[in-house]
PDB file of C-alpha atoms in Angstrom:
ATOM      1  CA  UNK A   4       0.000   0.000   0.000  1.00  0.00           C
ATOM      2  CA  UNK A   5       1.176   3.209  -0.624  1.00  0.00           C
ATOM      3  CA  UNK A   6       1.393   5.830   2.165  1.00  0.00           C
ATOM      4  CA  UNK A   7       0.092   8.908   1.803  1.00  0.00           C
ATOM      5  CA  UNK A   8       2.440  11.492   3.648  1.00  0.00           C
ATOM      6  CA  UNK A   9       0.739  13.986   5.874  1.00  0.00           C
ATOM      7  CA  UNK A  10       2.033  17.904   6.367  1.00  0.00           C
ATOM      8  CA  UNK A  11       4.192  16.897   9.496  1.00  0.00           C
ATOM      9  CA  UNK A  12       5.358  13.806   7.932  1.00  0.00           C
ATOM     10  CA  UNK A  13       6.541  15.855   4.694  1.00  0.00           C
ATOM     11  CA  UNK A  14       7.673  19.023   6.600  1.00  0.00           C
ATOM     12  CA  UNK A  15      10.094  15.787   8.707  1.00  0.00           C
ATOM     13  CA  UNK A  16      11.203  14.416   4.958  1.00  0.00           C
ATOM     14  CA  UNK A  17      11.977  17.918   3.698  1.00  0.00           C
ATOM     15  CA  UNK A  18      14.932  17.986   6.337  1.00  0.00           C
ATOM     16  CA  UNK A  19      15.835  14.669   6.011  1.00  0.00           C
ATOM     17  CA  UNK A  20      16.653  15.165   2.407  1.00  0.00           C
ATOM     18  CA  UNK A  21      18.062  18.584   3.461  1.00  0.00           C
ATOM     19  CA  UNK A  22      20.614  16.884   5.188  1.00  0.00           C
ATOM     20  CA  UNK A  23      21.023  14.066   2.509  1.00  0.00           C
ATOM     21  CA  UNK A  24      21.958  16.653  -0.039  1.00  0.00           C
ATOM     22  CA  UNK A  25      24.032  18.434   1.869  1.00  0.00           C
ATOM     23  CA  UNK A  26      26.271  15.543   2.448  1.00  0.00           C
ATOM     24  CA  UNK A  27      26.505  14.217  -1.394  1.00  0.00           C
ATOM     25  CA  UNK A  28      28.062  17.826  -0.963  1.00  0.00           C
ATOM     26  CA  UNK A  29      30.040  17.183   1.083  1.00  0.00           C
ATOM     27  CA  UNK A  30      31.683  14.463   0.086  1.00  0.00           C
ATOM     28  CA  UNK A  31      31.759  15.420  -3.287  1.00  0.00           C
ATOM     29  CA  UNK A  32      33.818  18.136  -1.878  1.00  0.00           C
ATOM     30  CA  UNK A  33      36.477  15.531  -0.631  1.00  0.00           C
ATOM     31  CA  UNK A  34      36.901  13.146  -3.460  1.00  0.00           C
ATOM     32  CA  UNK A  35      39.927  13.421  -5.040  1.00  0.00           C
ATOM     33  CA  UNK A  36      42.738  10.993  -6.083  1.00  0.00           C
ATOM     34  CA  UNK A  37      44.176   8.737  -3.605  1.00  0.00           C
ATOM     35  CA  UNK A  38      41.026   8.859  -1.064  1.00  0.00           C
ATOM     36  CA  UNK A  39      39.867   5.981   0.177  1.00  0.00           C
ATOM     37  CA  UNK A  40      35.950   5.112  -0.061  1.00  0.00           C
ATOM     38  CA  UNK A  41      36.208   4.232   3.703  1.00  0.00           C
ATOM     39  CA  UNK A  42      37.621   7.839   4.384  1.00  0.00           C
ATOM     40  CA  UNK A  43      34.706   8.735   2.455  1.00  0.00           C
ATOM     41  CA  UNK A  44      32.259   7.195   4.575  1.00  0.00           C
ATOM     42  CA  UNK A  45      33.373   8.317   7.562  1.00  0.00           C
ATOM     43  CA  UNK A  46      33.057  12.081   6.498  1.00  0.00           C
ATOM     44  CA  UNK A  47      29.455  11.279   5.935  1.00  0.00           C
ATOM     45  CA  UNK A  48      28.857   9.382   8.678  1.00  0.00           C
ATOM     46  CA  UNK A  49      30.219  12.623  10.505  1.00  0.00           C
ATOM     47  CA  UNK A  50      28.371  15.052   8.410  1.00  0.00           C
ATOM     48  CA  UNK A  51      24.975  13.121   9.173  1.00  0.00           C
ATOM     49  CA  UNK A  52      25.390  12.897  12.951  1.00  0.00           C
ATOM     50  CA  UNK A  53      26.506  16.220  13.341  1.00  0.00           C
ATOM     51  CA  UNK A  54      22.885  17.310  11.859  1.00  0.00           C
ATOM     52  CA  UNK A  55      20.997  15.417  14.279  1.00  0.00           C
ATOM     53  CA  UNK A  56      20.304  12.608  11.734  1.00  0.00           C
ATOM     54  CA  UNK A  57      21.371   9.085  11.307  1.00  0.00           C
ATOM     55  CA  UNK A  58      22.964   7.020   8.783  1.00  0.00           C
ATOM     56  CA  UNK A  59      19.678   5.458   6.771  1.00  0.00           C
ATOM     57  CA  UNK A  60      22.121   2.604   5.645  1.00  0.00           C
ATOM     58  CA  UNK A  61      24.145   1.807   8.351  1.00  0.00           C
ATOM     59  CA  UNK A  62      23.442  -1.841   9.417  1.00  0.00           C
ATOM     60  CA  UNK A  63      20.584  -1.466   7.503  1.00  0.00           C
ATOM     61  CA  UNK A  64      20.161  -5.313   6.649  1.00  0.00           C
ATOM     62  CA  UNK A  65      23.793  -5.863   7.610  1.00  0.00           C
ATOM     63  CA  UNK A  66      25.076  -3.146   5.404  1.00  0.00           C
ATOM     64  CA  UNK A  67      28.512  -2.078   7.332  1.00  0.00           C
ATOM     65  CA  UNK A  68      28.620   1.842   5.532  1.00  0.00           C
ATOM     66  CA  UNK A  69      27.066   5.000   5.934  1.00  0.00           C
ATOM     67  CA  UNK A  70      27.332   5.417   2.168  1.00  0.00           C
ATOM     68  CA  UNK A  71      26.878   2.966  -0.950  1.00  0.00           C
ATOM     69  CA  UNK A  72      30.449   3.735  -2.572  1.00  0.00           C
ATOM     70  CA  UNK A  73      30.234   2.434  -6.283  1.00  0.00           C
ATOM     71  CA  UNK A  74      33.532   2.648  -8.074  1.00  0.00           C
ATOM     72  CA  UNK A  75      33.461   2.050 -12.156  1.00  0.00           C
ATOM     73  CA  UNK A  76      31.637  -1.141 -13.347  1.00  0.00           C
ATOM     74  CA  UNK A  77      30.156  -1.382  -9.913  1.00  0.00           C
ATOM     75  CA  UNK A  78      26.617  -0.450 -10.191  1.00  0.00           C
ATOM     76  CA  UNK A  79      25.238  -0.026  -6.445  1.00  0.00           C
ATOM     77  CA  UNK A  80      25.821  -1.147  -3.112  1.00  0.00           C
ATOM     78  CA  UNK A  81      29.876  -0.978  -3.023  1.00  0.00           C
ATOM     79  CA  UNK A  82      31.010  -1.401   0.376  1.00  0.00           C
ATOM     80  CA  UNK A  83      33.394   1.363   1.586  1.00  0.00           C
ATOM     81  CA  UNK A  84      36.891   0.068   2.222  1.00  0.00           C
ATOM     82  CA  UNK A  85      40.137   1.342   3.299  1.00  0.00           C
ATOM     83  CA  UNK A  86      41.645  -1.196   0.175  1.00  0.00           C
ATOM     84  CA  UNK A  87      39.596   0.684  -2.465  1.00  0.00           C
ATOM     85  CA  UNK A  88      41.659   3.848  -3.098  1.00  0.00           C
ATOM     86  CA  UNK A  89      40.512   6.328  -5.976  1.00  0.00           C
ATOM     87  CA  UNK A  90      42.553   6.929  -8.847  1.00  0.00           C
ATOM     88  CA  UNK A  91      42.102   9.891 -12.127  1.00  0.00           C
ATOM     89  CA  UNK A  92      40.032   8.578 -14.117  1.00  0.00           C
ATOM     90  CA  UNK A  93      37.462   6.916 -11.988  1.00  0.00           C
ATOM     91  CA  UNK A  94      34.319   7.264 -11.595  1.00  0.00           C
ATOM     92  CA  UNK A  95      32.331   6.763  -8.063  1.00  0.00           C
ATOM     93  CA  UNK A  96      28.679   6.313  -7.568  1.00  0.00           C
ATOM     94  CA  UNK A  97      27.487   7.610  -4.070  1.00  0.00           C
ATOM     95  CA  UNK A  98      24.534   6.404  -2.459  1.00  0.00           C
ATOM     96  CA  UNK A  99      23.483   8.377   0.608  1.00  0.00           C
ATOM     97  CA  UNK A 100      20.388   8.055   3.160  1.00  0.00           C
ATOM     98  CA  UNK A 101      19.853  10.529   6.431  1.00  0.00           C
ATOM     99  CA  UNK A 102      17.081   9.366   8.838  1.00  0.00           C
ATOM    100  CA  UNK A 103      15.714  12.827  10.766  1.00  0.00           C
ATOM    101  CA  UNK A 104      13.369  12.298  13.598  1.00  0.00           C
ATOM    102  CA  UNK A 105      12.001   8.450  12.436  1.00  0.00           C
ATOM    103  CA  UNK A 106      11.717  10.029   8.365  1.00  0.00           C
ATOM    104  CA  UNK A 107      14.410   9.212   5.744  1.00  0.00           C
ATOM    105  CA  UNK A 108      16.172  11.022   2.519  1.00  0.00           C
ATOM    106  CA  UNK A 109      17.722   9.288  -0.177  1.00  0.00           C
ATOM    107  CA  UNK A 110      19.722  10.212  -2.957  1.00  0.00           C
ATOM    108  CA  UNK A 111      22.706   9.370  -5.246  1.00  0.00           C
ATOM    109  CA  UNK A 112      25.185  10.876  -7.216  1.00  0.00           C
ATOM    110  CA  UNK A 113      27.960   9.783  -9.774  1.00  0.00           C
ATOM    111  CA  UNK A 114      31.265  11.717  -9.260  1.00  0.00           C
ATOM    112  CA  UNK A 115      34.211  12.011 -11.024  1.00  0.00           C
ATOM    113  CA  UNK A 116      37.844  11.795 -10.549  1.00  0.00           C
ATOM    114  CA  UNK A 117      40.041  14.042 -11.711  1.00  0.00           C
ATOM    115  CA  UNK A 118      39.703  14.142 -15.141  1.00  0.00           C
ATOM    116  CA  UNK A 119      37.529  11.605 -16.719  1.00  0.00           C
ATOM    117  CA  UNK A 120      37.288   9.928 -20.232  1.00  0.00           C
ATOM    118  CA  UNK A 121      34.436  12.048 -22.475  1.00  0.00           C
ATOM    119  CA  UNK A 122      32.301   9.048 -23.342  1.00  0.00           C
ATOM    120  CA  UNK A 123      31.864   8.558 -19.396  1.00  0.00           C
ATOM    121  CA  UNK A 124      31.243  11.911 -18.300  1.00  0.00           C
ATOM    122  CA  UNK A 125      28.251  11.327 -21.318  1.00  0.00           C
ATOM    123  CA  UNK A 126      26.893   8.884 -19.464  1.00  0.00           C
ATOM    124  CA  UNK A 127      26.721  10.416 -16.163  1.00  0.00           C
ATOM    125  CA  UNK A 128      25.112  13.574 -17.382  1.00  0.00           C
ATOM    126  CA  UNK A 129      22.644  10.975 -19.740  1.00  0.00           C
ATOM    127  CA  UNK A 130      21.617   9.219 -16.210  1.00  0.00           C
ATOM    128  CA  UNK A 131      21.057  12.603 -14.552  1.00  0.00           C
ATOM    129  CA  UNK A 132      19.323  14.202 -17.374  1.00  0.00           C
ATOM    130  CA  UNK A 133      17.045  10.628 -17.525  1.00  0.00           C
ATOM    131  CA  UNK A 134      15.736  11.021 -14.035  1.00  0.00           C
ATOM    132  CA  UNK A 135      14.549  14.924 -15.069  1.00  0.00           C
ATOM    133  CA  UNK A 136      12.846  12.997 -18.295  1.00  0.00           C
ATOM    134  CA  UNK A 137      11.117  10.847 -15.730  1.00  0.00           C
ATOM    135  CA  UNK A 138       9.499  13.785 -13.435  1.00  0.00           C
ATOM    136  CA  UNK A 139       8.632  15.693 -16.531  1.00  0.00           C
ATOM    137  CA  UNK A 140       4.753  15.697 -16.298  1.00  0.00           C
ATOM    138  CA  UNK A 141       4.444  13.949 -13.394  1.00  0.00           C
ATOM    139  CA  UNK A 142       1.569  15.063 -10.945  1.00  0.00           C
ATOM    140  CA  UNK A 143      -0.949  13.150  -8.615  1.00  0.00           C
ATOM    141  CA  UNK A 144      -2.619  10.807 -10.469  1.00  0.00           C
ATOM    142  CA  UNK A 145       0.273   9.760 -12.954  1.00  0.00           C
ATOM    143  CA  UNK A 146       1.329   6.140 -13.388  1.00  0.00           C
ATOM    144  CA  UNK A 147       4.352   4.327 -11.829  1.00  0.00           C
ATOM    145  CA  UNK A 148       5.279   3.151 -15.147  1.00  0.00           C
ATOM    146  CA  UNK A 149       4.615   6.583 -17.095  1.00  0.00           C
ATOM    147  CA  UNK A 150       8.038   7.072 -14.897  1.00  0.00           C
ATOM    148  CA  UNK A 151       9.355   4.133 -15.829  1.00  0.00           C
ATOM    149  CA  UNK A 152       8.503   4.238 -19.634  1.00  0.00           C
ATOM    150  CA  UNK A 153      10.104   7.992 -20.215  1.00  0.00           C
ATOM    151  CA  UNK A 154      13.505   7.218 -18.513  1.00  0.00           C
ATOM    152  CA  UNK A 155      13.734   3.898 -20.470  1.00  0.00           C
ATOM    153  CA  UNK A 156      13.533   5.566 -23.270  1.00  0.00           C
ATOM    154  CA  UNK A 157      15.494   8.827 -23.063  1.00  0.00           C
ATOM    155  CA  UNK A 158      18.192   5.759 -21.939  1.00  0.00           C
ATOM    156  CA  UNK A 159      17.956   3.481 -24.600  1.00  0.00           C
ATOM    157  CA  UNK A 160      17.642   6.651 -27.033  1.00  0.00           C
ATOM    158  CA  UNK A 161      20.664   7.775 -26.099  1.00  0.00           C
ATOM    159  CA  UNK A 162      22.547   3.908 -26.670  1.00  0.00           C
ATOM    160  CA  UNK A 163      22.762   2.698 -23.137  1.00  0.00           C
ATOM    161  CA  UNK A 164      20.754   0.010 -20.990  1.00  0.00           C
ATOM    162  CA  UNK A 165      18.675   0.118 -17.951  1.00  0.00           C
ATOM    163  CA  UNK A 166      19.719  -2.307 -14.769  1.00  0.00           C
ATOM    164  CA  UNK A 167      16.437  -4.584 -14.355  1.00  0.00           C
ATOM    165  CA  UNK A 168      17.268  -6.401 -10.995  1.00  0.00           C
ATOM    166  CA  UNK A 169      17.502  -2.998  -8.987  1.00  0.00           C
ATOM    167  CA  UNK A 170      14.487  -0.882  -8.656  1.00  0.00           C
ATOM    168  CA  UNK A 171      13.384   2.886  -6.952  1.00  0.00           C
ATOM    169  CA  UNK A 172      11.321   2.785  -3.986  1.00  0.00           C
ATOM    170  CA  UNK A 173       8.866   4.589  -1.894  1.00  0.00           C
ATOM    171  CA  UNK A 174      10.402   6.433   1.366  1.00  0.00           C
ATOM    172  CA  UNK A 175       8.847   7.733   4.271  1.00  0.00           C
ATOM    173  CA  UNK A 176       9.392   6.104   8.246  1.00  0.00           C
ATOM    174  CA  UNK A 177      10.751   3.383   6.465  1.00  0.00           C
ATOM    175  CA  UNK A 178      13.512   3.737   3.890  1.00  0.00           C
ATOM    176  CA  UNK A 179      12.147   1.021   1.740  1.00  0.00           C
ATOM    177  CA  UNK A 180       8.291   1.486   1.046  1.00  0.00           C
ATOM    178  CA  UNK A 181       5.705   0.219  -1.668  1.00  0.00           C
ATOM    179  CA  UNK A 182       5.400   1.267  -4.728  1.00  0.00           C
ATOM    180  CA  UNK A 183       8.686  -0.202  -6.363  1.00  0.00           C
ATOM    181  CA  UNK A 184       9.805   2.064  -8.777  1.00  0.00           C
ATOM    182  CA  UNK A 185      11.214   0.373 -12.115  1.00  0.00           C
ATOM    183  CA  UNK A 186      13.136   2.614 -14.643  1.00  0.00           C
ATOM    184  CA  UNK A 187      12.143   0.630 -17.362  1.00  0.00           C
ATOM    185  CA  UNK A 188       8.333  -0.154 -18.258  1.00  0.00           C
ATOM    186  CA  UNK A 189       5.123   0.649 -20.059  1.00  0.00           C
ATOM    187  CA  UNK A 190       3.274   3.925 -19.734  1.00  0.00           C
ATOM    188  CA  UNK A 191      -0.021   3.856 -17.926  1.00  0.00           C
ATOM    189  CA  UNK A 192       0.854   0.618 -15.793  1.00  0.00           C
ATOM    190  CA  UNK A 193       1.791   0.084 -12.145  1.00  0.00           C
ATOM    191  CA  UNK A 194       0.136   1.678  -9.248  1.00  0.00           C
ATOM    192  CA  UNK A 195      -1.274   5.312  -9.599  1.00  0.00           C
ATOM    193  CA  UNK A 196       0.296   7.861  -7.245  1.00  0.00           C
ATOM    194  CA  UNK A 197      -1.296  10.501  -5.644  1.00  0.00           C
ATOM    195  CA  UNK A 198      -0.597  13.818  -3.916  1.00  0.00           C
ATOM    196  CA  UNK A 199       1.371  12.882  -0.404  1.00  0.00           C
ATOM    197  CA  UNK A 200       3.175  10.195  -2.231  1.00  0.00           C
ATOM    198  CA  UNK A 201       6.979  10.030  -1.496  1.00  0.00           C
ATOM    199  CA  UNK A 202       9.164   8.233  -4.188  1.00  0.00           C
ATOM    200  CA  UNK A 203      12.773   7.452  -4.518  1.00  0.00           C
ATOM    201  CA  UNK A 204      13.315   7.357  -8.543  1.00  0.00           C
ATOM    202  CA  UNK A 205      16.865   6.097  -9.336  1.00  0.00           C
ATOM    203  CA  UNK A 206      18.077   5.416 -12.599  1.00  0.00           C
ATOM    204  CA  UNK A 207      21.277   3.144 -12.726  1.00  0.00           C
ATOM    205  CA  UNK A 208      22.389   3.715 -16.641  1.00  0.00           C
ATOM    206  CA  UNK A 209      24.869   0.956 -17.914  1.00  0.00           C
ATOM    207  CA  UNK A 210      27.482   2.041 -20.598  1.00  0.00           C
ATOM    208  CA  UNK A 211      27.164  -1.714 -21.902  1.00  0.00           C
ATOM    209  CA  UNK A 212      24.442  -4.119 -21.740  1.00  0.00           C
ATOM    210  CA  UNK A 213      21.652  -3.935 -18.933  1.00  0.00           C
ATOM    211  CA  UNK A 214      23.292  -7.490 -17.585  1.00  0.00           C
ATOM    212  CA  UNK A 215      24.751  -7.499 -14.162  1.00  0.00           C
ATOM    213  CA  UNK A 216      26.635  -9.722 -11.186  1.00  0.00           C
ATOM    214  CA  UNK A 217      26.102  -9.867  -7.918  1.00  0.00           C
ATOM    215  CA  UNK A 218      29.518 -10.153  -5.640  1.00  0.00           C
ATOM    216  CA  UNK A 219      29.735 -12.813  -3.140  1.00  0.00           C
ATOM    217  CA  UNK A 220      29.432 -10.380  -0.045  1.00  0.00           C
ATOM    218  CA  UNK A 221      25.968 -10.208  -0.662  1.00  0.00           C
ATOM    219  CA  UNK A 222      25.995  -6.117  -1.482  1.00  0.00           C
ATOM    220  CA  UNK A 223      28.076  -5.323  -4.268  1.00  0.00           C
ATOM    221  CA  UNK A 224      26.140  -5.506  -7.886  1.00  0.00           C
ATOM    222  CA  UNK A 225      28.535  -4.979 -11.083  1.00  0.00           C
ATOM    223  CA  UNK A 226      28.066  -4.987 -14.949  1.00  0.00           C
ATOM    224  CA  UNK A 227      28.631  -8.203 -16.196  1.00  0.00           C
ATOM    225  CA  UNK A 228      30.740  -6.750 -19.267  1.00  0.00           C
ATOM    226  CA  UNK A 229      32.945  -4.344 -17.050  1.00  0.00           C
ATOM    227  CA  UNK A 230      31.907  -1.464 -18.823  1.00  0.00           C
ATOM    228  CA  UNK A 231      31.276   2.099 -16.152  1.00  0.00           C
ATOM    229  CA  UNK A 232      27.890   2.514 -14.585  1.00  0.00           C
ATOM    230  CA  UNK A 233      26.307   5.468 -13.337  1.00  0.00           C
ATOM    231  CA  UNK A 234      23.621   6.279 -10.680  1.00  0.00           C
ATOM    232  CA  UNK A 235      21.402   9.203  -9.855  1.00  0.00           C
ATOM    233  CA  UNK A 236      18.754   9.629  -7.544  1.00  0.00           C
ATOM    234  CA  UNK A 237      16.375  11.591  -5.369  1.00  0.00           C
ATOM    235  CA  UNK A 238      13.475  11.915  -3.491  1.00  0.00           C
ATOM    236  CA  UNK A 239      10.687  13.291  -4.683  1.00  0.00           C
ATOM    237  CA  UNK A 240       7.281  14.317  -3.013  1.00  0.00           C
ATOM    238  CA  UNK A 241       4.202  13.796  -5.790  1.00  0.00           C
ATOM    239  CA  UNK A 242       1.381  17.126  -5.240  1.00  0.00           C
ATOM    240  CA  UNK A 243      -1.541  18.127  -7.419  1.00  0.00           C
ATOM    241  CA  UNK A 244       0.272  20.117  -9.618  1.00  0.00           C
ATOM    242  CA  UNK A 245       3.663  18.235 -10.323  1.00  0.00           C
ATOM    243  CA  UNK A 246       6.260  17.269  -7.820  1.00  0.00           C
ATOM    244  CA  UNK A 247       8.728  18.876  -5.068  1.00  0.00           C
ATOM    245  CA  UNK A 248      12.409  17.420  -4.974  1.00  0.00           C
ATOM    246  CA  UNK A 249      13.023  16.793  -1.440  1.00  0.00           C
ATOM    247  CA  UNK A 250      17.067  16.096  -2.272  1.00  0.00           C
ATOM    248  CA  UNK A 251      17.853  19.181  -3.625  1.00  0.00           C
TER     249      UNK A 251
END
């Protein structure tokens, strides 16, 4: 069932995703070459706690971070390490939740290292730009898959692939909520949303083909060609008239 958030509830998520932008700030602010992604992690880890907030992810299921840190062909859910040291040329995919007063934000970026090859910075811009194609239009009473269907396509129009095992979400007290959020469907299906909704919509944008592996520590999903993935999310509050961004 999908929740319908009421003005406290919202007001709550509108800081929570404060604070979760403000720390894909933050760290953006500290990548650079020879960083680890468990240096990384601990900045927001501090960043969060000094806001009042919590870590959404931490131990979340078992997951050990604060952050998702997704380096090249990994797709989501890289584990922060102190072995897993950036280099020029990279690219890293951060994940990021804050949980303010029992309500969550969630977001993700794809950063750059240094200086990065131009067909990769093309497809981090494509995977930002194809979350914007999926909002555009969207009010209450619009289709999951009228999301799904218009990021798909601005995707695959542009020559990459969409992951299919790993979905966007609803958000609210719990990080994870119905409706699941697929960036790759049929306009007009799914569950309709309506004003108060909350959604997570997260395109992960393969360079390659959509196919991917999942790493025996249970997190950590890759392409299964090796090719660079990128990720970009936020949260995003669904009202009469079209939507409020609540991540940035």
């Amino acid at each position: 069932m999908i929740k319908i958030k009421s003005q406290e509830e919202i007001d709550l998520m509108r800081e929570a995703g404060r604070i979760t932008r403000d720390t894909l700030k933050v760290v953006e602010d500290s990548i650079r070459v020879g960083i680890s992604t468990k240096e990384l992690d601990k900045i927001a880890f501090d960043y969060i706690k000094s806001q009042g907030a919590t870590p959404s992810f931490k131990n979340y299921c078992g997951f050990p971070g604060s952050i998702c840190a997704s380096v090249n062909d990994t797709i989501v859910h890289g584990i922060p390490s102190n072995n897993i040291i950036l280099k020029e040329g990279d690219i890293i995919s951060i994940d990021c939740g804050a949980k303010y007063k029992g309500y969550h934000g969630d977001a993700a970026r794809t950063f750059p290292v240094g200086k990065i090859d131009a067909k990769v910075k093309r497809l981090i811009k494509v995977t930002e730009q194809s979350f914007f194609e999926g909002i555009k239009d969207l009010k209450s009473g619009a289709f999951v898959g009228d999301i799904s269907h218009r990021i798909q396509t601005f995707v695959e129009k542009n020559g990459y692939s969409i992951v299919r095992e790993l979905v966007g979400h609803g958000v609210g007290s719990h990080l994870h909520e119905d409706p699941m959020v697929p960036n790759y469907g049929k306009a007009g299906s799914g569950p309709r949303l309506n004003a108060g909704a909350v959604i997570a919509i997260e395109p992960m944008v393969n360079m390659g083909d959509k196919n991917v592996v999942f790493m025996s520590d249970g997190w950590t999903c890759k392409t299964k060609d090796g090719l660079p993935s990128a990720h970009y999310e936020n949260t995003v509050l669904l009202t009469e008239n079209g939507v409020e961004i609540l991540t940035l």
